[in-house]
Short mmCIF file of N, CA and C in Angstrom, two decimals:
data_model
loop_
_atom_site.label_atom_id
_atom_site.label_comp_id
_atom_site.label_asym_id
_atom_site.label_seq_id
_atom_site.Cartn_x
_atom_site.Cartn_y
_atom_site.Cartn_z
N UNK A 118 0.84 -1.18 0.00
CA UNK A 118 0.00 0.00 0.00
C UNK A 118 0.88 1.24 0.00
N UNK A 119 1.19 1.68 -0.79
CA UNK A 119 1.91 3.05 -1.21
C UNK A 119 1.22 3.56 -2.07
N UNK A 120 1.03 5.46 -1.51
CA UNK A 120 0.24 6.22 -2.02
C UNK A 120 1.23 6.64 -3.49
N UNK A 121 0.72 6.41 -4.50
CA UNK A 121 0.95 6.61 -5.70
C UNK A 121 0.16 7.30 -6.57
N UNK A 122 0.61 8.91 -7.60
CA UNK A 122 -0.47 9.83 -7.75
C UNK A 122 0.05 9.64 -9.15
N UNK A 123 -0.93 9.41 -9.87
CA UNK A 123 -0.52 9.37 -11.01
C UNK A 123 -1.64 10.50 -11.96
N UNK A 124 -2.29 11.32 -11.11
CA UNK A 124 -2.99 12.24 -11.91
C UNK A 124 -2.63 13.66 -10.74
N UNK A 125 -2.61 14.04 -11.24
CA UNK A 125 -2.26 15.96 -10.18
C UNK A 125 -3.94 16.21 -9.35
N UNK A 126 -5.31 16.19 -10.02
CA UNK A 126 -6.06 15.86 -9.44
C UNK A 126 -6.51 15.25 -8.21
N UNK A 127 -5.37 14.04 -8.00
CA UNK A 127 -5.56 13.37 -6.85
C UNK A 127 -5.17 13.38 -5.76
N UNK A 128 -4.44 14.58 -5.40
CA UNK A 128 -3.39 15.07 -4.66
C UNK A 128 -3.63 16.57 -4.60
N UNK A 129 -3.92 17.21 -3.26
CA UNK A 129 -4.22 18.49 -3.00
C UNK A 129 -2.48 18.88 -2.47
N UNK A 130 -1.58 18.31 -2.20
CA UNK A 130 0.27 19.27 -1.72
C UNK A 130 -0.53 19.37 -0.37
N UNK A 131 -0.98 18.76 0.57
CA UNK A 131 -1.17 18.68 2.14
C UNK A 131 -0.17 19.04 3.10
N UNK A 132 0.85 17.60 1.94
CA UNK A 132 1.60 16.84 3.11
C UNK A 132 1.46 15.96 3.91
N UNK A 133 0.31 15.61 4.21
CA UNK A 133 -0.03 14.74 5.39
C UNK A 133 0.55 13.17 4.89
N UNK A 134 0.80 13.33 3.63
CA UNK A 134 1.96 11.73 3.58
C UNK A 134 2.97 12.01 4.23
N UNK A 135 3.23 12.89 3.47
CA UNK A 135 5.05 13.60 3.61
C UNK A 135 5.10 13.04 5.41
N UNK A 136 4.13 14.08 5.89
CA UNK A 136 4.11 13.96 7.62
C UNK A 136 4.28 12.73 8.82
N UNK A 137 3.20 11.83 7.99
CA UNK A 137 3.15 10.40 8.65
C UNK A 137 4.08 9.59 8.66
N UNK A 138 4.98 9.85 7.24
CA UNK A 138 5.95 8.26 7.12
C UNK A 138 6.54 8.15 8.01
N UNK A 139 6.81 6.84 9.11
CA UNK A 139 7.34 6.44 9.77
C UNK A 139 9.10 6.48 9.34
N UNK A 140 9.16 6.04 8.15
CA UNK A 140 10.10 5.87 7.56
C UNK A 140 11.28 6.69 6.36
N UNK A 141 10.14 8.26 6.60
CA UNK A 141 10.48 9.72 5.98
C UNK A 141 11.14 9.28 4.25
N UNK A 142 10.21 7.97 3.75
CA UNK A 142 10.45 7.95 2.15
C UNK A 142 9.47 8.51 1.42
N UNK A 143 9.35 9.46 2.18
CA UNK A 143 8.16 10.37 1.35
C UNK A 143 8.83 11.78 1.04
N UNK A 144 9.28 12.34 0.25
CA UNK A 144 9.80 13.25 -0.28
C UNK A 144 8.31 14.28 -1.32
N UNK A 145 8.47 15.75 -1.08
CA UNK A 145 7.51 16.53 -2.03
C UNK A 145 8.36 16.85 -2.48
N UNK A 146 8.26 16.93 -4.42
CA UNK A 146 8.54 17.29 -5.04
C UNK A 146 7.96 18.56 -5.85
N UNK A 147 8.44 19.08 -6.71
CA UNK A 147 7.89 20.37 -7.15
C UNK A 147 7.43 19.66 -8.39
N UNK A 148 6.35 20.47 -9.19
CA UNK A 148 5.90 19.94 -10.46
C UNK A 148 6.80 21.23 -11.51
N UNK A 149 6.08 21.29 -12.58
CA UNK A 149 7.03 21.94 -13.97
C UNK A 149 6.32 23.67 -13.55
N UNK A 150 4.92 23.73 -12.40
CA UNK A 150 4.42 24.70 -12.17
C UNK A 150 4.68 25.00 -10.66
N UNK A 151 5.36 24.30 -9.96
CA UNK A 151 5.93 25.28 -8.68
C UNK A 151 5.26 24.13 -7.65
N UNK A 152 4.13 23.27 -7.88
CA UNK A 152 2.89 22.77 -7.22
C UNK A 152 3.78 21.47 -6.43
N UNK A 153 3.66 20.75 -5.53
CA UNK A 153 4.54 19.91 -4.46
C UNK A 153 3.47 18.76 -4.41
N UNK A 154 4.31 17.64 -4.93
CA UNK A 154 3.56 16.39 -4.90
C UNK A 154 4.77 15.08 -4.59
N UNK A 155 3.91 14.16 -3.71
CA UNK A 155 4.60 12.96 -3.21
C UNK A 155 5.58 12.10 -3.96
N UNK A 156 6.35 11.92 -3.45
CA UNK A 156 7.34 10.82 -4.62
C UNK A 156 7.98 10.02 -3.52
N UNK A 157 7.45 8.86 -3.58
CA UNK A 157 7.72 7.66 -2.60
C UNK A 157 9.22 7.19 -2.97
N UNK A 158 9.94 6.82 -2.03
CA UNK A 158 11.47 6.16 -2.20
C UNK A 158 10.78 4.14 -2.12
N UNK A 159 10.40 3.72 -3.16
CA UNK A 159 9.79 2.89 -2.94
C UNK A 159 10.76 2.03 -1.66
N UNK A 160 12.20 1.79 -1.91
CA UNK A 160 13.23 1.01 -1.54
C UNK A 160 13.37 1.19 -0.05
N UNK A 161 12.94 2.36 0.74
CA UNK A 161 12.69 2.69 2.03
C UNK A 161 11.38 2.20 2.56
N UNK A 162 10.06 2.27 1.54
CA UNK A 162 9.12 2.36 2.60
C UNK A 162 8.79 0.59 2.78
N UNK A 163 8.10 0.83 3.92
CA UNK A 163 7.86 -0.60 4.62
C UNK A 163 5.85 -1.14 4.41
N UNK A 164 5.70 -0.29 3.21
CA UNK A 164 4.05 -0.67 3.15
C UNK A 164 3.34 -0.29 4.51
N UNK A 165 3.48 0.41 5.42
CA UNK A 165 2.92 0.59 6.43
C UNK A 165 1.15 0.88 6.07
N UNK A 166 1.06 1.53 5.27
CA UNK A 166 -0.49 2.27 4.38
C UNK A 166 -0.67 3.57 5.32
N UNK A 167 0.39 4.04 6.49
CA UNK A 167 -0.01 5.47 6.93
C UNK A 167 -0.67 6.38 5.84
N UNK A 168 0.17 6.45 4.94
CA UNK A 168 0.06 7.45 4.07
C UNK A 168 -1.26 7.71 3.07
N UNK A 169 -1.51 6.33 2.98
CA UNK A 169 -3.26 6.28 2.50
C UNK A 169 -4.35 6.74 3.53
N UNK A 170 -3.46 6.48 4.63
CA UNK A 170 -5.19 6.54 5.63
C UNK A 170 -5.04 7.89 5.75
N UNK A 171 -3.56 8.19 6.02
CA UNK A 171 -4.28 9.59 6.15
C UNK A 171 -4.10 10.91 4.92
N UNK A 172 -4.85 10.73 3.49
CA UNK A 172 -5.09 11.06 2.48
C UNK A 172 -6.19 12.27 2.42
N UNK A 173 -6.34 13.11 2.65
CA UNK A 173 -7.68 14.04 2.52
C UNK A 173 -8.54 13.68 1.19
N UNK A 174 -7.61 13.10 0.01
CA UNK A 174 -8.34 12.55 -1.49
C UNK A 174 -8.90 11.69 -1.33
N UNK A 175 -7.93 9.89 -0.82
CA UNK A 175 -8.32 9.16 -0.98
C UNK A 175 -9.05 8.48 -0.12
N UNK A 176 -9.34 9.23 1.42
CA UNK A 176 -10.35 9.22 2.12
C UNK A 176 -11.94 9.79 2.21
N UNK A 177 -12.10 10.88 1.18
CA UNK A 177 -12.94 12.05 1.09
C UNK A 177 -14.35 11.41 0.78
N UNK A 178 -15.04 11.72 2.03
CA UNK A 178 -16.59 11.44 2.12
C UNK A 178 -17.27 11.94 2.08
N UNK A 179 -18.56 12.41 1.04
CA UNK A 179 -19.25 13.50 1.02
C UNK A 179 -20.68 13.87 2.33
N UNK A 180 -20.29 14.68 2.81
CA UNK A 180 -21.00 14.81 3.80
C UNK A 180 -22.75 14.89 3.78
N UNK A 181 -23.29 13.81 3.97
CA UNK A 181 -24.68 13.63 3.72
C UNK A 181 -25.75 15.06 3.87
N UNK A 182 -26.40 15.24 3.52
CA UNK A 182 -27.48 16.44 3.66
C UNK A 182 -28.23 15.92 4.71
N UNK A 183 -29.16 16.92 5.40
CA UNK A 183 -30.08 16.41 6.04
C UNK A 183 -31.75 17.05 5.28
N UNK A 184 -32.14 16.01 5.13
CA UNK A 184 -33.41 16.15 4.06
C UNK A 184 -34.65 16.27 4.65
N UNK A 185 -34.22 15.48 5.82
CA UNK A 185 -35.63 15.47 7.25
C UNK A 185 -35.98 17.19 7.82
N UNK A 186 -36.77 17.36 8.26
CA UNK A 186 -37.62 18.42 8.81
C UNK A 186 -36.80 18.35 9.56
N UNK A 187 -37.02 20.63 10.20
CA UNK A 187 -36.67 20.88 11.21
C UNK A 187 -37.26 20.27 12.64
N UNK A 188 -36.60 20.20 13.54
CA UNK A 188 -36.20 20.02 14.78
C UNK A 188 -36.06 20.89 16.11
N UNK A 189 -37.16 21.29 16.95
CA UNK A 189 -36.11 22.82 17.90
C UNK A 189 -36.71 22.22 18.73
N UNK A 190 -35.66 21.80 19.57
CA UNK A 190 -35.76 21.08 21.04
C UNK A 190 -36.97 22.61 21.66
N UNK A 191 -36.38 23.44 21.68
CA UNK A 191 -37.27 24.48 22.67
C UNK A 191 -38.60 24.51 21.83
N UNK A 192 -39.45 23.89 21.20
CA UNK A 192 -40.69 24.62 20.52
C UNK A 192 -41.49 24.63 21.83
N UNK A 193 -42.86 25.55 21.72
CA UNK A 193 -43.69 25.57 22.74
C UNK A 193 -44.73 24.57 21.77
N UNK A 194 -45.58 23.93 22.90
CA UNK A 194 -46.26 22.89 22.53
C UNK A 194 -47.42 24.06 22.53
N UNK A 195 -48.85 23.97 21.72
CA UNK A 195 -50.04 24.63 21.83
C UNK A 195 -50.65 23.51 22.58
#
């Protein structure tokens, strides 16, 4: 399990790989536009999957709506 970005899309430059590796084979690199993206030292890392779990992309859950009627604990009853 190594986070591997193979589209710029999939990768917001967080860091939060960079941050986690136990094993600091996570290096940011610059793109051809200034932009900082992951580049794993494959030969260092130990598959731990830190770096997936903690992904803001490849974790990202869309936060449900609430569709149900309002609710106000204080209403006065008639």
């Amino acid at each position: 399990m190594v986070i591997e970005i193979t589209e710029k899309i999939n990768c917001c430059g967080c860091t939060a790989c960079f941050n986690i590796c136990p094993k600091k084979c996570i290096s940011m690199q610059p793109d051809e536009e200034g932009f900082l993206y992951p580049v794993v030292d494959k030969k260092k890392c130990v598959n731990c999957g830190l770096c997936e779990k903690v992904c803001p992309i490849l974790n990202y859950k869309p936060i449900e709506k609430n569709t149900g009627g309002i609710h106000c604990p204080h209403e006065k009853s008639e």
